[in-house]
mmCIF file with all atom_site columns, C-alpha atoms in Angstrom:
data_model
loop_
_atom_site.group_PDB
_atom_site.id
_atom_site.type_symbol
_atom_site.label_atom_id
_atom_site.label_alt_id
_atom_site.label_comp_id
_atom_site.label_asym_id
_atom_site.label_entity_id
_atom_site.label_seq_id
_atom_site.pdbx_PDB_ins_code
_atom_site.Cartn_x
_atom_site.Cartn_y
_atom_site.Cartn_z
_atom_site.occupancy
_atom_site.B_iso_or_equiv
_atom_site.pdbx_formal_charge
_atom_site.auth_seq_id
_atom_site.auth_comp_id
_atom_site.auth_asym_id
_atom_site.auth_atom_id
_atom_site.pdbx_PDB_model_num
ATOM 1   C CA . MET A 1 1   ? 0.134  0.187  -0.365  1.00 52.00 ? 1   MET A CA 1
ATOM 2   C CA . THR A 1 2   ? 1.512  3.356  -0.689  1.00 56.00 ? 2   THR A CA 1
ATOM 3   C CA . ASP A 1 3   ? 1.290  6.258  0.994   1.00 63.00 ? 3   ASP A CA 1
ATOM 4   C CA . GLY A 1 4   ? -0.466 9.089  -1.360  1.00 73.00 ? 4   GLY A CA 1
ATOM 5   C CA . PRO A 1 5   ? 0.434  12.497 -0.385  1.00 83.00 ? 5   PRO A CA 1
ATOM 6   C CA . ILE A 1 6   ? 3.959  11.050 -0.035  1.00 87.00 ? 6   ILE A CA 1
ATOM 7   C CA . ASP A 1 7   ? 3.101  9.954  -3.841  1.00 93.00 ? 7   ASP A CA 1
ATOM 8   C CA . GLU A 1 8   ? 1.436  13.417 -4.544  1.00 94.00 ? 8   GLU A CA 1
ATOM 9   C CA . ARG A 1 9   ? 4.401  14.993 -3.548  1.00 94.00 ? 9   ARG A CA 1
ATOM 10  C CA . ASP A 1 10  ? 7.011  12.872 -5.273  1.00 95.00 ? 10  ASP A CA 1
ATOM 11  C CA . ALA A 1 11  ? 4.880  13.889 -8.401  1.00 95.00 ? 11  ALA A CA 1
ATOM 12  C CA . ALA A 1 12  ? 5.191  17.080 -8.008  1.00 96.00 ? 12  ALA A CA 1
ATOM 13  C CA . MET A 1 13  ? 8.508  17.327 -7.438  1.00 96.00 ? 13  MET A CA 1
ATOM 14  C CA . SER A 1 14  ? 9.051  15.619 -10.685 1.00 96.00 ? 14  SER A CA 1
ATOM 15  C CA . GLU A 1 15  ? 6.605  18.128 -12.521 1.00 97.00 ? 15  GLU A CA 1
ATOM 16  C CA . LEU A 1 16  ? 8.735  20.731 -10.324 1.00 97.00 ? 16  LEU A CA 1
ATOM 17  C CA . LEU A 1 17  ? 11.777 20.036 -11.730 1.00 97.00 ? 17  LEU A CA 1
ATOM 18  C CA . GLY A 1 18  ? 10.782 19.680 -15.385 1.00 97.00 ? 18  GLY A CA 1
ATOM 19  C CA . ILE A 1 19  ? 9.493  22.821 -15.287 1.00 98.00 ? 19  ILE A CA 1
ATOM 20  C CA . ARG A 1 20  ? 12.361 24.436 -14.167 1.00 98.00 ? 20  ARG A CA 1
ATOM 21  C CA . SER A 1 21  ? 14.274 22.210 -16.797 1.00 98.00 ? 21  SER A CA 1
ATOM 22  C CA . SER A 1 22  ? 12.380 24.486 -19.240 1.00 98.00 ? 22  SER A CA 1
ATOM 23  C CA . ILE A 1 23  ? 13.234 27.641 -17.430 1.00 98.00 ? 23  ILE A CA 1
ATOM 24  C CA . ASP A 1 24  ? 17.045 26.528 -17.544 1.00 98.00 ? 24  ASP A CA 1
ATOM 25  C CA . ASN A 1 25  ? 16.512 26.118 -21.006 1.00 98.00 ? 25  ASN A CA 1
ATOM 26  C CA . ILE A 1 26  ? 14.599 29.395 -22.141 1.00 98.00 ? 26  ILE A CA 1
ATOM 27  C CA . ASP A 1 27  ? 17.166 30.995 -19.696 1.00 98.00 ? 27  ASP A CA 1
ATOM 28  C CA . ALA A 1 28  ? 19.918 29.960 -21.459 1.00 98.00 ? 28  ALA A CA 1
ATOM 29  C CA . ALA A 1 29  ? 18.372 30.677 -25.242 1.00 98.00 ? 29  ALA A CA 1
ATOM 30  C CA . LEU A 1 30  ? 17.916 33.947 -24.279 1.00 97.00 ? 30  LEU A CA 1
ATOM 31  C CA . ILE A 1 31  ? 21.433 34.829 -22.823 1.00 98.00 ? 31  ILE A CA 1
ATOM 32  C CA . HIS A 1 32  ? 22.350 33.581 -26.229 1.00 98.00 ? 32  HIS A CA 1
ATOM 33  C CA . LEU A 1 33  ? 19.992 36.003 -27.500 1.00 97.00 ? 33  LEU A CA 1
ATOM 34  C CA . LEU A 1 34  ? 21.446 38.952 -25.957 1.00 96.00 ? 34  LEU A CA 1
ATOM 35  C CA . ALA A 1 35  ? 24.914 38.241 -26.694 1.00 97.00 ? 35  ALA A CA 1
ATOM 36  C CA . GLU A 1 36  ? 23.234 37.891 -30.520 1.00 97.00 ? 36  GLU A CA 1
ATOM 37  C CA . ARG A 1 37  ? 21.829 41.170 -29.839 1.00 96.00 ? 37  ARG A CA 1
ATOM 38  C CA . PHE A 1 38  ? 24.714 43.239 -28.033 1.00 95.00 ? 38  PHE A CA 1
ATOM 39  C CA . LYS A 1 39  ? 26.693 42.189 -30.922 1.00 96.00 ? 39  LYS A CA 1
ATOM 40  C CA . PHE A 1 40  ? 25.018 44.218 -33.556 1.00 96.00 ? 40  PHE A CA 1
ATOM 41  C CA . THR A 1 41  ? 25.213 46.974 -31.056 1.00 93.00 ? 41  THR A CA 1
ATOM 42  C CA . GLN A 1 42  ? 28.418 46.673 -31.134 1.00 93.00 ? 42  GLN A CA 1
ATOM 43  C CA . LYS A 1 43  ? 28.760 47.062 -34.804 1.00 94.00 ? 43  LYS A CA 1
ATOM 44  C CA . VAL A 1 44  ? 26.508 50.120 -34.448 1.00 93.00 ? 44  VAL A CA 1
ATOM 45  C CA . GLY A 1 45  ? 28.016 52.192 -31.637 1.00 91.00 ? 45  GLY A CA 1
ATOM 46  C CA . ARG A 1 46  ? 31.336 51.566 -33.660 1.00 92.00 ? 46  ARG A CA 1
ATOM 47  C CA . LEU A 1 47  ? 29.714 53.058 -37.278 1.00 94.00 ? 47  LEU A CA 1
ATOM 48  C CA . LYS A 1 48  ? 28.258 55.984 -34.907 1.00 90.00 ? 48  LYS A CA 1
ATOM 49  C CA . ALA A 1 49  ? 31.883 56.711 -33.776 1.00 90.00 ? 49  ALA A CA 1
ATOM 50  C CA . THR A 1 50  ? 32.981 56.675 -37.221 1.00 93.00 ? 50  THR A CA 1
ATOM 51  C CA . HIS A 1 51  ? 31.290 59.255 -38.673 1.00 94.00 ? 51  HIS A CA 1
ATOM 52  C CA . GLY A 1 52  ? 30.659 60.944 -35.359 1.00 92.00 ? 52  GLY A CA 1
ATOM 53  C CA . LEU A 1 53  ? 26.921 60.351 -35.416 1.00 91.00 ? 53  LEU A CA 1
ATOM 54  C CA . PRO A 1 54  ? 25.434 61.077 -31.434 1.00 89.00 ? 54  PRO A CA 1
ATOM 55  C CA . PRO A 1 55  ? 25.255 57.210 -29.302 1.00 85.00 ? 55  PRO A CA 1
ATOM 56  C CA . THR A 1 56  ? 21.850 57.635 -28.022 1.00 87.00 ? 56  THR A CA 1
ATOM 57  C CA . ASP A 1 57  ? 18.649 58.243 -30.970 1.00 91.00 ? 57  ASP A CA 1
ATOM 58  C CA . PRO A 1 58  ? 16.034 59.067 -28.584 1.00 94.00 ? 58  PRO A CA 1
ATOM 59  C CA . ASP A 1 59  ? 13.333 59.560 -31.646 1.00 96.00 ? 59  ASP A CA 1
ATOM 60  C CA . ARG A 1 60  ? 14.132 55.268 -32.578 1.00 95.00 ? 60  ARG A CA 1
ATOM 61  C CA . GLU A 1 61  ? 14.440 54.711 -28.834 1.00 95.00 ? 61  GLU A CA 1
ATOM 62  C CA . LYS A 1 62  ? 10.479 55.946 -28.048 1.00 97.00 ? 62  LYS A CA 1
ATOM 63  C CA . ARG A 1 63  ? 9.285  53.866 -31.363 1.00 98.00 ? 63  ARG A CA 1
ATOM 64  C CA . GLN A 1 64  ? 10.999 50.880 -30.140 1.00 97.00 ? 64  GLN A CA 1
ATOM 65  C CA . ILE A 1 65  ? 9.222  51.089 -26.700 1.00 98.00 ? 65  ILE A CA 1
ATOM 66  C CA . ALA A 1 66  ? 5.754  51.954 -28.187 1.00 98.00 ? 66  ALA A CA 1
ATOM 67  C CA . ARG A 1 67  ? 7.082  48.087 -30.343 1.00 98.00 ? 67  ARG A CA 1
ATOM 68  C CA . LEU A 1 68  ? 7.986  46.416 -27.661 1.00 98.00 ? 68  LEU A CA 1
ATOM 69  C CA . ARG A 1 69  ? 4.474  47.813 -25.534 1.00 98.00 ? 69  ARG A CA 1
ATOM 70  C CA . ASP A 1 70  ? 2.641  46.431 -28.550 1.00 98.00 ? 70  ASP A CA 1
ATOM 71  C CA . LEU A 1 71  ? 4.339  43.117 -28.480 1.00 98.00 ? 71  LEU A CA 1
ATOM 72  C CA . ALA A 1 72  ? 4.220  42.668 -25.100 1.00 98.00 ? 72  ALA A CA 1
ATOM 73  C CA . ILE A 1 73  ? 0.689  43.617 -24.888 1.00 98.00 ? 73  ILE A CA 1
ATOM 74  C CA . ASP A 1 74  ? -0.354 40.764 -28.086 1.00 98.00 ? 74  ASP A CA 1
ATOM 75  C CA . ALA A 1 75  ? 2.538  38.153 -26.344 1.00 98.00 ? 75  ALA A CA 1
ATOM 76  C CA . HIS A 1 76  ? 0.282  38.746 -23.139 1.00 98.00 ? 76  HIS A CA 1
ATOM 77  C CA . LEU A 1 77  ? 3.526  40.099 -20.842 1.00 98.00 ? 77  LEU A CA 1
ATOM 78  C CA . ASP A 1 78  ? 2.999  43.521 -19.225 1.00 98.00 ? 78  ASP A CA 1
ATOM 79  C CA . PRO A 1 79  ? 4.412  46.022 -21.000 1.00 98.00 ? 79  PRO A CA 1
ATOM 80  C CA . ALA A 1 80  ? 5.615  48.136 -18.471 1.00 98.00 ? 80  ALA A CA 1
ATOM 81  C CA . PHE A 1 81  ? 7.913  45.115 -17.995 1.00 98.00 ? 81  PHE A CA 1
ATOM 82  C CA . ALA A 1 82  ? 8.784  44.879 -21.180 1.00 98.00 ? 82  ALA A CA 1
ATOM 83  C CA . GLU A 1 83  ? 9.622  48.689 -21.322 1.00 98.00 ? 83  GLU A CA 1
ATOM 84  C CA . LYS A 1 84  ? 11.667 48.391 -18.301 1.00 98.00 ? 84  LYS A CA 1
ATOM 85  C CA . TRP A 1 85  ? 13.768 45.723 -19.799 1.00 97.00 ? 85  TRP A CA 1
ATOM 86  C CA . PHE A 1 86  ? 13.892 47.719 -23.033 1.00 97.00 ? 86  PHE A CA 1
ATOM 87  C CA . ASN A 1 87  ? 15.779 50.891 -20.818 1.00 96.00 ? 87  ASN A CA 1
ATOM 88  C CA . PHE A 1 88  ? 18.354 48.491 -18.981 1.00 96.00 ? 88  PHE A CA 1
ATOM 89  C CA . VAL A 1 89  ? 19.285 47.518 -22.249 1.00 95.00 ? 89  VAL A CA 1
ATOM 90  C CA . VAL A 1 90  ? 19.610 51.058 -24.678 1.00 94.00 ? 90  VAL A CA 1
ATOM 91  C CA . ALA A 1 91  ? 21.591 52.356 -20.854 1.00 93.00 ? 91  ALA A CA 1
ATOM 92  C CA . GLU A 1 92  ? 23.927 49.339 -21.212 1.00 93.00 ? 92  GLU A CA 1
ATOM 93  C CA . VAL A 1 93  ? 23.958 49.854 -25.589 1.00 92.00 ? 93  VAL A CA 1
ATOM 94  C CA . ILE A 1 94  ? 24.261 53.596 -24.567 1.00 90.00 ? 94  ILE A CA 1
ATOM 95  C CA . GLN A 1 95  ? 27.356 53.003 -21.828 1.00 91.00 ? 95  GLN A CA 1
ATOM 96  C CA . HIS A 1 96  ? 29.347 50.921 -24.696 1.00 90.00 ? 96  HIS A CA 1
ATOM 97  C CA . HIS A 1 97  ? 28.618 53.630 -27.834 1.00 88.00 ? 97  HIS A CA 1
ATOM 98  C CA . GLU A 1 98  ? 30.264 56.244 -25.827 1.00 88.00 ? 98  GLU A CA 1
ATOM 99  C CA . GLU A 1 99  ? 33.119 53.706 -24.831 1.00 88.00 ? 99  GLU A CA 1
ATOM 100 C CA . ILE A 1 100 ? 33.315 53.277 -28.165 1.00 87.00 ? 100 ILE A CA 1
ATOM 101 C CA . ALA A 1 101 ? 33.739 56.989 -29.579 1.00 85.00 ? 101 ALA A CA 1
ATOM 102 C CA . GLY A 1 102 ? 35.441 57.602 -26.284 1.00 85.00 ? 102 GLY A CA 1
ATOM 103 C CA . THR A 1 103 ? 32.536 60.094 -24.911 1.00 69.00 ? 103 THR A CA 1
ATOM 104 C CA . LYS A 1 104 ? 32.151 58.101 -21.756 1.00 59.00 ? 104 LYS A CA 1
ATOM 105 C CA . ASP A 1 105 ? 28.873 60.677 -20.318 1.00 47.00 ? 105 ASP A CA 1
ATOM 106 C CA . THR A 1 106 ? 29.807 61.293 -16.933 1.00 41.00 ? 106 THR A CA 1
ATOM 107 C CA . ALA A 1 107 ? 25.949 62.279 -15.826 1.00 42.00 ? 107 ALA A CA 1
ATOM 108 C CA . GLY A 1 108 ? 25.232 58.810 -16.656 1.00 41.00 ? 108 GLY A CA 1
ATOM 109 C CA . PRO A 1 109 ? 23.304 57.440 -19.759 1.00 40.00 ? 109 PRO A CA 1
ATOM 110 C CA . ALA A 1 110 ? 20.208 59.320 -21.281 1.00 40.00 ? 110 ALA A CA 1
ATOM 111 C CA . GLY A 1 111 ? 17.233 59.014 -24.046 1.00 38.00 ? 111 GLY A CA 1
ATOM 112 C CA . SER A 1 112 ? 15.899 55.739 -22.995 1.00 35.00 ? 112 SER A CA 1
#
């Protein structure tokens, strides 16, 4: 005779491990996608530096925020979270662009 609650707990733990494995796989994919994204933003930074373009583009950032908020809504993701994520990434990108251009802004990144 088996003990019902223990079997249920074992089944729950097994399911939990499977879900966590899926989350780990998604996290790995996100890291690889971010690395790929940053490879392209580094190219953008070098291009901007070579041609004397500013490290920020507030108009593009506004368009991207609107686009990502719409995508988030379609994906049933909180659009405010998508915007926060984007602003975090943009701050890092701008820092890289400033470093590439040799114009590190001591006041901090602008144009979120």
